[in-house]
Short mmCIF file of N, CA, C and O in Angstrom, two decimals:
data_model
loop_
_atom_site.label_atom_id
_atom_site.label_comp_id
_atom_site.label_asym_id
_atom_site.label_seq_id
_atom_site.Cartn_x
_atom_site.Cartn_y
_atom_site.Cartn_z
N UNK A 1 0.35 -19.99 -22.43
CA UNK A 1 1.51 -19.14 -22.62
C UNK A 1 1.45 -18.02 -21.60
O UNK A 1 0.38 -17.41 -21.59
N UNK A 2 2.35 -17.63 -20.77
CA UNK A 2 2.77 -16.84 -19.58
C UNK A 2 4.17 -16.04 -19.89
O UNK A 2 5.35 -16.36 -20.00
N UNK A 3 3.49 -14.96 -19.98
CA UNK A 3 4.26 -13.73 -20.31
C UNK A 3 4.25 -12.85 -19.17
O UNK A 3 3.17 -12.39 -18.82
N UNK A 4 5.75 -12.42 -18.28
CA UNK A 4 5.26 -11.45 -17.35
C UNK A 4 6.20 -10.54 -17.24
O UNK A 4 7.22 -10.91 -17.83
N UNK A 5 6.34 -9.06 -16.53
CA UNK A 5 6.98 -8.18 -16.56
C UNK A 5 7.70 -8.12 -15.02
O UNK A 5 7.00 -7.51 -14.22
N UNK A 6 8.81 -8.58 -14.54
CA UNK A 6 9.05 -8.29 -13.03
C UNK A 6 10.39 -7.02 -12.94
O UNK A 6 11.09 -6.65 -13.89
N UNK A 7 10.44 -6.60 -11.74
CA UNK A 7 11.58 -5.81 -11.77
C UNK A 7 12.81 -6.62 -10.93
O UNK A 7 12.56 -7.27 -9.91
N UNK A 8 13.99 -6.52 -11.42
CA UNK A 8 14.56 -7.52 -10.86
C UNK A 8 15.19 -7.58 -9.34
O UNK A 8 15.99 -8.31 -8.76
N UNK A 9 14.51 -6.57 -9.05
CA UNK A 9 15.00 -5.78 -7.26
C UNK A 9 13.87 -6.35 -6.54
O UNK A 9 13.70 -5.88 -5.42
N UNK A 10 12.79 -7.56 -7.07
CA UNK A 10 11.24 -7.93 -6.51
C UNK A 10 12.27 -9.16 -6.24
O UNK A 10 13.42 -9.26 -6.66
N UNK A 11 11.56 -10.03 -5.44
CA UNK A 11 12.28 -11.58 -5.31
C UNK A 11 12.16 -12.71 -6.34
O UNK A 11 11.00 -12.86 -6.72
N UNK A 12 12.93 -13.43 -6.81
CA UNK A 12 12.07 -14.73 -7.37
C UNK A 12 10.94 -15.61 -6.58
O UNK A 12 10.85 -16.15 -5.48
N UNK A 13 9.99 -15.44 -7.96
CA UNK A 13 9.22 -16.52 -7.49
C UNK A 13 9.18 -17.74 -8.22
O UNK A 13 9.68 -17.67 -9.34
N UNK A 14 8.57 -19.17 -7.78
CA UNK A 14 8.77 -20.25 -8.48
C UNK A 14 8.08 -19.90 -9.56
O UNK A 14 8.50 -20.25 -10.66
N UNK A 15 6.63 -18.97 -9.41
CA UNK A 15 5.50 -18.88 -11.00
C UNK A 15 7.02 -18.50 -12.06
O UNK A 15 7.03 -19.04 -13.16
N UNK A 16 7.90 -17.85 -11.78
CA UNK A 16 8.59 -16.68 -12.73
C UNK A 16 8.81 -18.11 -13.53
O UNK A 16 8.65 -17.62 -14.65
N UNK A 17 9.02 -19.32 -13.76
CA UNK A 17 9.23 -19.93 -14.50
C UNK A 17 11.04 -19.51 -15.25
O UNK A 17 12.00 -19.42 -14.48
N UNK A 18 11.20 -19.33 -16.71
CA UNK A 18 12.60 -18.64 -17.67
C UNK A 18 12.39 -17.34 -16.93
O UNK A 18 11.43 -16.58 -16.89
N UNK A 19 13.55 -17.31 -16.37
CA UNK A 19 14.26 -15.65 -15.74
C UNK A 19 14.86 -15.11 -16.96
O UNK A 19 15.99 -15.52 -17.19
N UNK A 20 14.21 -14.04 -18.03
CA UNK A 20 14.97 -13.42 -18.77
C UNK A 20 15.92 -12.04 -18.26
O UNK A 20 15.64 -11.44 -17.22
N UNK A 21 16.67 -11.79 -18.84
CA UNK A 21 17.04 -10.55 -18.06
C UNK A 21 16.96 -9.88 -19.85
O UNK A 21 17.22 -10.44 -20.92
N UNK A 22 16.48 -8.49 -19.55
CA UNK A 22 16.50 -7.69 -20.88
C UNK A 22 16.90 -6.25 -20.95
O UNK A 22 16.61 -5.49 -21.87
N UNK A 23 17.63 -5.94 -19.80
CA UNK A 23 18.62 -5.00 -20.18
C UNK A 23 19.72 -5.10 -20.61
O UNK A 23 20.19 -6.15 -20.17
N UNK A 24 20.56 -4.51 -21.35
CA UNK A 24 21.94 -4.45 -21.77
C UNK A 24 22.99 -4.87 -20.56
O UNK A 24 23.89 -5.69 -20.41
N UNK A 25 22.34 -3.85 -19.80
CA UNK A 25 23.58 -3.97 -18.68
C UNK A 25 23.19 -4.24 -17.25
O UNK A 25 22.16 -3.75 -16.78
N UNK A 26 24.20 -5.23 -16.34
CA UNK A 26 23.84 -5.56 -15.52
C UNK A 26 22.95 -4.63 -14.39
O UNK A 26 23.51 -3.59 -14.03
N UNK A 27 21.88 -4.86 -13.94
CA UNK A 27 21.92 -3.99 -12.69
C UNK A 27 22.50 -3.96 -11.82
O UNK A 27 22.92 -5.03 -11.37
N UNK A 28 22.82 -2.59 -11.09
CA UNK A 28 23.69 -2.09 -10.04
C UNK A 28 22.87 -2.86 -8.76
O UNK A 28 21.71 -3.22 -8.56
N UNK A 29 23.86 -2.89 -8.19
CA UNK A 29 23.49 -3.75 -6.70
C UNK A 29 22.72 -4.94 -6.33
O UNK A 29 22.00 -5.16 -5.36
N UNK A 30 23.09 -5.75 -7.45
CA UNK A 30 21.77 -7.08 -7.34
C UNK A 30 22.99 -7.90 -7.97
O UNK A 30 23.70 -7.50 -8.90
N UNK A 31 23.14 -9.37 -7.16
CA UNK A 31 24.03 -10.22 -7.11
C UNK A 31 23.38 -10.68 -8.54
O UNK A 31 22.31 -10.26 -8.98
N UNK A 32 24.51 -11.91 -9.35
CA UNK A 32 23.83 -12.55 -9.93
C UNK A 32 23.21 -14.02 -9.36
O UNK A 32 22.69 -14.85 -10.10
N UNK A 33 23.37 -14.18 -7.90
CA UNK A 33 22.61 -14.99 -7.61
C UNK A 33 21.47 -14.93 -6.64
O UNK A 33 20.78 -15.84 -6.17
N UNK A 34 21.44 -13.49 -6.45
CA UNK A 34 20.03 -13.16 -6.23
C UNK A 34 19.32 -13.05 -7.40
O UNK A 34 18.29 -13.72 -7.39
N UNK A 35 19.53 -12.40 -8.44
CA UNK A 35 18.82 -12.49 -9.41
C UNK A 35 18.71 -13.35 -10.12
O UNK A 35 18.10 -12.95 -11.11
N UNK A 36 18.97 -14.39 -10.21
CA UNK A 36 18.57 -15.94 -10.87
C UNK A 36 18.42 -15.70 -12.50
O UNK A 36 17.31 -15.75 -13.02
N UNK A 37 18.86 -15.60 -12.78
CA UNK A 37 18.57 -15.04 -14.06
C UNK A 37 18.95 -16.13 -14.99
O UNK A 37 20.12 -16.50 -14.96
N UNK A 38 18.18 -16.64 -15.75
CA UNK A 38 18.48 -17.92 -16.79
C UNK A 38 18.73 -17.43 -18.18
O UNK A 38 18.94 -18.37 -18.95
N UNK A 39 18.76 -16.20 -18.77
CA UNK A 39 19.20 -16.16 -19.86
C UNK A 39 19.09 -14.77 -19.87
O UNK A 39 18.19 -14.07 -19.40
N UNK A 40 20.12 -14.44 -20.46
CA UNK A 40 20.11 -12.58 -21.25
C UNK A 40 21.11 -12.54 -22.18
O UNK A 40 22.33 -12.48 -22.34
N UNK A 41 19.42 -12.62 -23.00
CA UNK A 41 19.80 -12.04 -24.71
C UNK A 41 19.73 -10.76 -25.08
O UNK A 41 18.73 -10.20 -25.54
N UNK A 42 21.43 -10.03 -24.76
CA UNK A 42 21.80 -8.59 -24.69
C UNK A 42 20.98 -8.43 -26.36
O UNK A 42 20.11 -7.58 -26.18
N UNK A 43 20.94 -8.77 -27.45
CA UNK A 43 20.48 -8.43 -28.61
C UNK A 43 19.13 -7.85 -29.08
O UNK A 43 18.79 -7.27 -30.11
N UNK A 44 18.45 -8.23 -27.91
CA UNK A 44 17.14 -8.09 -27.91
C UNK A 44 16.84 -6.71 -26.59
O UNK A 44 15.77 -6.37 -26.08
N UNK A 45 17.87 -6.31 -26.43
CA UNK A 45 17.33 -4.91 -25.92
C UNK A 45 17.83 -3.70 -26.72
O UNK A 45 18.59 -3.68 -27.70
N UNK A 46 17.12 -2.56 -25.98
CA UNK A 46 17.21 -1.72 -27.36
C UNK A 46 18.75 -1.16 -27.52
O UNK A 46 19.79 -1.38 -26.91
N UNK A 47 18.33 -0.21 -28.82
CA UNK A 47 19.99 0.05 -28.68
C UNK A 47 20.84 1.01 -27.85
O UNK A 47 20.39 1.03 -26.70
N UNK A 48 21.68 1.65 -27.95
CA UNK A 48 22.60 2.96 -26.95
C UNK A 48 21.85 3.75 -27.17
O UNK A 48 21.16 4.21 -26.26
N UNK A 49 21.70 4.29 -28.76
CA UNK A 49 21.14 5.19 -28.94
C UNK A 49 19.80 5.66 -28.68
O UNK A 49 19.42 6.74 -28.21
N UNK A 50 19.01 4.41 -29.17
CA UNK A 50 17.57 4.58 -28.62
C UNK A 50 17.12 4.59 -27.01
O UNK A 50 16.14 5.02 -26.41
N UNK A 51 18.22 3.98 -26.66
CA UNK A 51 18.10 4.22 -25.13
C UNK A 51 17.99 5.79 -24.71
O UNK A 51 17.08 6.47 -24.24
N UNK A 52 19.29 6.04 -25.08
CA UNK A 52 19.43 7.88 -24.49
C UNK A 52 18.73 8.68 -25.58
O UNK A 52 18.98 9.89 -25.58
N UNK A 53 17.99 8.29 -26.39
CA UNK A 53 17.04 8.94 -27.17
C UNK A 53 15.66 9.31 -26.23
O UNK A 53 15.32 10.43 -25.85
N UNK A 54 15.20 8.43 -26.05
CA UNK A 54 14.08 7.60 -25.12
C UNK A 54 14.27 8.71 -23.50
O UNK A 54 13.70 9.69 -23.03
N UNK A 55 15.08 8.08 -23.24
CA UNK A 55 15.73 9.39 -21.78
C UNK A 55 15.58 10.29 -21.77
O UNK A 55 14.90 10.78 -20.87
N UNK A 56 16.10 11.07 -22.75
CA UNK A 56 16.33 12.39 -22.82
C UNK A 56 15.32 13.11 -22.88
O UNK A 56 15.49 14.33 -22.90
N UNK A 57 14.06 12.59 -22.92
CA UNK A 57 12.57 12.69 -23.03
C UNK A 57 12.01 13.35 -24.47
O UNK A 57 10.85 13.69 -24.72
N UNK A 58 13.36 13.42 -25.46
CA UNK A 58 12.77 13.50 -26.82
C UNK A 58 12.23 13.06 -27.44
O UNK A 58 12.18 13.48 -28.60
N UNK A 59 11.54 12.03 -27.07
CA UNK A 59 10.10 11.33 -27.54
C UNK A 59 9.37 10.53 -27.00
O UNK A 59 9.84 9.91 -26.04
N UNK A 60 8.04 10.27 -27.41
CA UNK A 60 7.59 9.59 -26.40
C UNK A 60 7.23 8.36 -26.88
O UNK A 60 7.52 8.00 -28.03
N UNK A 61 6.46 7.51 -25.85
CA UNK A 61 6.69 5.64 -25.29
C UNK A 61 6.22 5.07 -26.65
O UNK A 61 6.77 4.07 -27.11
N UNK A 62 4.94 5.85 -27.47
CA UNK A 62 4.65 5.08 -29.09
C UNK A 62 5.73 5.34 -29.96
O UNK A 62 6.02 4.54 -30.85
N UNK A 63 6.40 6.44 -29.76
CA UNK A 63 7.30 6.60 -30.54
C UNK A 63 8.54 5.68 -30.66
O UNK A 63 9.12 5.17 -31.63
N UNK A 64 8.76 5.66 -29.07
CA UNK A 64 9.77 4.86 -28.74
C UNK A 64 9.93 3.31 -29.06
O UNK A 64 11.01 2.80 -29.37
N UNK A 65 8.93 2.73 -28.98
CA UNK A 65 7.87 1.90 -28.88
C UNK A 65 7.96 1.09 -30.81
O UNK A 65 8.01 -0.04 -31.31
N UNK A 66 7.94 2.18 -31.16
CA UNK A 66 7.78 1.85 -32.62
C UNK A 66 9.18 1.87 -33.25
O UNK A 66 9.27 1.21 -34.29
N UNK A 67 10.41 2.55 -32.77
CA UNK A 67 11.63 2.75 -33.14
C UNK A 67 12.03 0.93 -32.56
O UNK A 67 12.63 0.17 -33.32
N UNK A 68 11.61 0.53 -31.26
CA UNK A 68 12.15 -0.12 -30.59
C UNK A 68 11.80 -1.55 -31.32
O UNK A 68 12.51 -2.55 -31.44
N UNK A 69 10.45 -1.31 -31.78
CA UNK A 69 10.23 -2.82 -32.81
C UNK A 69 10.69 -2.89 -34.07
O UNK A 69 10.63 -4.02 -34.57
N UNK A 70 11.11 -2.05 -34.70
CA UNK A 70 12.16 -2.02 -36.01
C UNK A 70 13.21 -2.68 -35.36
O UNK A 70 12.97 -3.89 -35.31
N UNK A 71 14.59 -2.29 -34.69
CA UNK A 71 15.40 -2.73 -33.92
C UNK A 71 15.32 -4.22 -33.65
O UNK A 71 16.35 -4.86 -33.43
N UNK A 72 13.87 -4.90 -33.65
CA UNK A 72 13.64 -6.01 -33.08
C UNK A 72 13.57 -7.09 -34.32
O UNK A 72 13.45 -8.30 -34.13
N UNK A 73 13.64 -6.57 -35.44
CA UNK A 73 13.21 -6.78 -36.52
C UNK A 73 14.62 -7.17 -37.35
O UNK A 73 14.45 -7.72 -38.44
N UNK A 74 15.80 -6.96 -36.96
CA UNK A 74 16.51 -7.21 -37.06
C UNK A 74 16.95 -8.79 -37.19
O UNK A 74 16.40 -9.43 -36.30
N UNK A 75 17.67 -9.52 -37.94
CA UNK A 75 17.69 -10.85 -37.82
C UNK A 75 17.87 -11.65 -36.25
O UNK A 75 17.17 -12.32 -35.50
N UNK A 76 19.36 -11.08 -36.29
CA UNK A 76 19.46 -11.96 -34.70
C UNK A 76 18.96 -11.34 -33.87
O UNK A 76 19.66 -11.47 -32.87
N UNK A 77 17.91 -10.56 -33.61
CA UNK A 77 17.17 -10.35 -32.36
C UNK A 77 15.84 -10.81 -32.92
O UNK A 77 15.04 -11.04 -32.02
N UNK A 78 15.39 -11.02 -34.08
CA UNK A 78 14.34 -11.96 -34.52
C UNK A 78 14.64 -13.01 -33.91
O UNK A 78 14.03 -13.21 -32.86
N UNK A 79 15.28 -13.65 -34.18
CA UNK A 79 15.51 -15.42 -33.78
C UNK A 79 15.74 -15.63 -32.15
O UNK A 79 15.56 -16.65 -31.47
N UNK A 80 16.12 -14.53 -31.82
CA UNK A 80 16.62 -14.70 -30.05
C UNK A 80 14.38 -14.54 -29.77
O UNK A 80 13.78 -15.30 -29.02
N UNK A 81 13.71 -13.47 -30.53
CA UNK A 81 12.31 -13.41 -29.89
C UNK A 81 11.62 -14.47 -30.08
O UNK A 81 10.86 -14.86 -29.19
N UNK A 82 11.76 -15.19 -31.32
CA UNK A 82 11.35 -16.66 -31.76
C UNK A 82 11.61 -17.79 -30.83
O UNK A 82 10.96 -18.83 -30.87
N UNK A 83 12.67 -17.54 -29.91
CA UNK A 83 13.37 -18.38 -29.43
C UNK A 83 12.38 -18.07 -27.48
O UNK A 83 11.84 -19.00 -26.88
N UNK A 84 12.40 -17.18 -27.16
CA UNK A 84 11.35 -16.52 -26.23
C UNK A 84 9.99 -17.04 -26.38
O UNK A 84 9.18 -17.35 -25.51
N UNK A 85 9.92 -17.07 -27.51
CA UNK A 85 7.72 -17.13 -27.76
C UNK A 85 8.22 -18.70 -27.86
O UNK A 85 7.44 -19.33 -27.14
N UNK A 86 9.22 -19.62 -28.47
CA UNK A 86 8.98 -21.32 -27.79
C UNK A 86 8.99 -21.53 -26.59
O UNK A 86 8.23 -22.40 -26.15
N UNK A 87 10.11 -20.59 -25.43
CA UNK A 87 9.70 -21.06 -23.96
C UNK A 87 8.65 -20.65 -23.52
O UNK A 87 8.38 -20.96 -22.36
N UNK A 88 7.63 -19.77 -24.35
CA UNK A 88 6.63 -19.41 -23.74
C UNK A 88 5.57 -20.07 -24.06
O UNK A 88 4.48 -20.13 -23.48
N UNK A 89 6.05 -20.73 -25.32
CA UNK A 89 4.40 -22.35 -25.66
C UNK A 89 4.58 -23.48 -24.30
O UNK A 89 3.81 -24.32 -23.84
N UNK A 90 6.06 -23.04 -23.90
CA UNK A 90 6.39 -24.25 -23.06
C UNK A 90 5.98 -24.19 -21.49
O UNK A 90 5.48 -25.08 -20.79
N UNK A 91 6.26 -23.18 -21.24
CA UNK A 91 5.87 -22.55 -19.87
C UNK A 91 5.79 -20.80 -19.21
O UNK A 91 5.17 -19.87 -19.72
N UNK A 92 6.28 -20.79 -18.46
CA UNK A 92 6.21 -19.24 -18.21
C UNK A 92 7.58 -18.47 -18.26
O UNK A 92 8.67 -18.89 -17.87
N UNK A 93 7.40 -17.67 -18.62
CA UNK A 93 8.83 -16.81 -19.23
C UNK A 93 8.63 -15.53 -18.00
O UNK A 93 7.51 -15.37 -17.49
N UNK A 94 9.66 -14.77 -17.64
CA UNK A 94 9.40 -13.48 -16.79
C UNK A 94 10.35 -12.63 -17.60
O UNK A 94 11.17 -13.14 -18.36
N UNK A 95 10.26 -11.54 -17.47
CA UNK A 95 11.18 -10.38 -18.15
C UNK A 95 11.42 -9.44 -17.37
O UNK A 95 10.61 -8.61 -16.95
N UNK A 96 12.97 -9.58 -17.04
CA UNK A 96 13.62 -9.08 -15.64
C UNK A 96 14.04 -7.72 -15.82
O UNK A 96 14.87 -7.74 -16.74
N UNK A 97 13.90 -6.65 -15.44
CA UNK A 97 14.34 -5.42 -15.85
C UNK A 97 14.70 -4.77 -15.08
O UNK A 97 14.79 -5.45 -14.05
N UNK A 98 15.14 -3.29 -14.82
CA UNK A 98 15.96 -2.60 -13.30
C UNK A 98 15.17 -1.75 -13.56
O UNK A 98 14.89 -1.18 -12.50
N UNK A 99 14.36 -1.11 -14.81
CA UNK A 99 13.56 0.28 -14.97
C UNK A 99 12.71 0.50 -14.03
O UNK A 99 12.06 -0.50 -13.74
N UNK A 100 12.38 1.79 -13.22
CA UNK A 100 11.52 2.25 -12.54
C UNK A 100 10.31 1.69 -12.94
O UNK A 100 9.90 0.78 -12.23
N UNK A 101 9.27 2.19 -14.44
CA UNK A 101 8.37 2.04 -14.44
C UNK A 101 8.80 0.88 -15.86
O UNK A 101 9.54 1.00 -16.84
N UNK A 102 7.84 -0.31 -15.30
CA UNK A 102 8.26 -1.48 -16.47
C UNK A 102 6.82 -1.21 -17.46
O UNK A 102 6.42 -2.12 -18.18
N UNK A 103 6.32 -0.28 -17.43
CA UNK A 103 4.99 -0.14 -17.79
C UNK A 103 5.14 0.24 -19.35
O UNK A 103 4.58 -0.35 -20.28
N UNK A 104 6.00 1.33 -19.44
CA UNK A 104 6.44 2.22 -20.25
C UNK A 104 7.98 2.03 -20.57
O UNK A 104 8.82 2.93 -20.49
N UNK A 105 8.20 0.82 -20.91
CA UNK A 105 9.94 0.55 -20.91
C UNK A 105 9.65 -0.48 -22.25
O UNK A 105 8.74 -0.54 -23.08
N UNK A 106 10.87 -1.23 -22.03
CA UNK A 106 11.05 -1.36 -23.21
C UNK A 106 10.71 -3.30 -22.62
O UNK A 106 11.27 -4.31 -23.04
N UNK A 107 10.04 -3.24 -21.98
CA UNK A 107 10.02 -4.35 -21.27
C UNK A 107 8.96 -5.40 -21.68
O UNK A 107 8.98 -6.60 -21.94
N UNK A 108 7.66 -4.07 -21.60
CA UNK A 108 6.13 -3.89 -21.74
C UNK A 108 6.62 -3.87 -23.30
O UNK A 108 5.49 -4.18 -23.69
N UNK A 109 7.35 -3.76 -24.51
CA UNK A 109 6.80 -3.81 -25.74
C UNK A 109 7.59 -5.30 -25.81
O UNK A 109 7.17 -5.93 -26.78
N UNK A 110 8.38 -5.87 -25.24
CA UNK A 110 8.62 -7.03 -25.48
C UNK A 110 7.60 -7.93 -24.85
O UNK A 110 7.57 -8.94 -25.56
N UNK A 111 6.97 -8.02 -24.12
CA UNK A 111 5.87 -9.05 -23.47
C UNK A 111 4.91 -8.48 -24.40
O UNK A 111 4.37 -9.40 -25.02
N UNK A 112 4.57 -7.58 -24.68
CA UNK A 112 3.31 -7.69 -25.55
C UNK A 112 3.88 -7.65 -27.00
O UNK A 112 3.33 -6.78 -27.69
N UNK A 113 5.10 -8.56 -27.80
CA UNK A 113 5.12 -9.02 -28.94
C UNK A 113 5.04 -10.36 -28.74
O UNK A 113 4.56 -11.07 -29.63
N UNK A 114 5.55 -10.97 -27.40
CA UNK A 114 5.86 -12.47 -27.10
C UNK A 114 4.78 -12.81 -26.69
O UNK A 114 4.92 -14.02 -26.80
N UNK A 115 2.99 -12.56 -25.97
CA UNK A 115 1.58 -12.91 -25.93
C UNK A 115 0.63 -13.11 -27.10
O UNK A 115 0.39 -12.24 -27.94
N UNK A 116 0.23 -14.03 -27.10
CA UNK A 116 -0.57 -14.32 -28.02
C UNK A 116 -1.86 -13.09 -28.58
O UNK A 116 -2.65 -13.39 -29.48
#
């Protein structure tokens, strides 16, 4: 199982295996066929609010972190992550994001629910 974090302004590579995309909204200045992107399940990113919660630097990444897996917990973004962790028994999944740092995003708490 291959779980990875790319930013989607890096190139595809063949390893990237499922191109997820997991922001809400498209990124600015990146074609959709530069970005190859094989699936984005808008449900499974966080919400408006927790977004500009998160921003605004009123709390921080455990906090965020922990708001952001309730949210996930939700039915249909349950079944869309269920649906993630089978392409990932299957092969390698990537998780495409535009955030500066994918370290501390909301990127990094989805690859480390979808790893074994």
């Amino acid at each position: 199982m291959t779980v990875r974090v790319r930013r989607v302004h890096e190139p595809p590579e063949s390893a990237d295996g499922v191109r997820v995309l997991v922001d809400r909204l498209w990124p600015r200045g990146v074609s959709k066929a530069e970005a190859r992107i094989d699936e984005w399940p808008k449900a499974i990113t966080p919400s408006t609010e927790l977004r500009h919660w998160y921003h605004s630097g009123a709390g921080s990444y455990d906090e965020f972190a922990r708001r952001y897996e309730a949210e996930l917990a939700a039915p249909e973004a349950a079944g869309l992550l269920d649906h993630l962790r089978e392409s990932a028994r299957s092969g390698a999944v990537t998780l495409v994001t535009a955030v500066k740092a994918p370290e501390e995003s909301h990127a990094s708490v989805l690859a480390r629910l979808l790893s074994p």
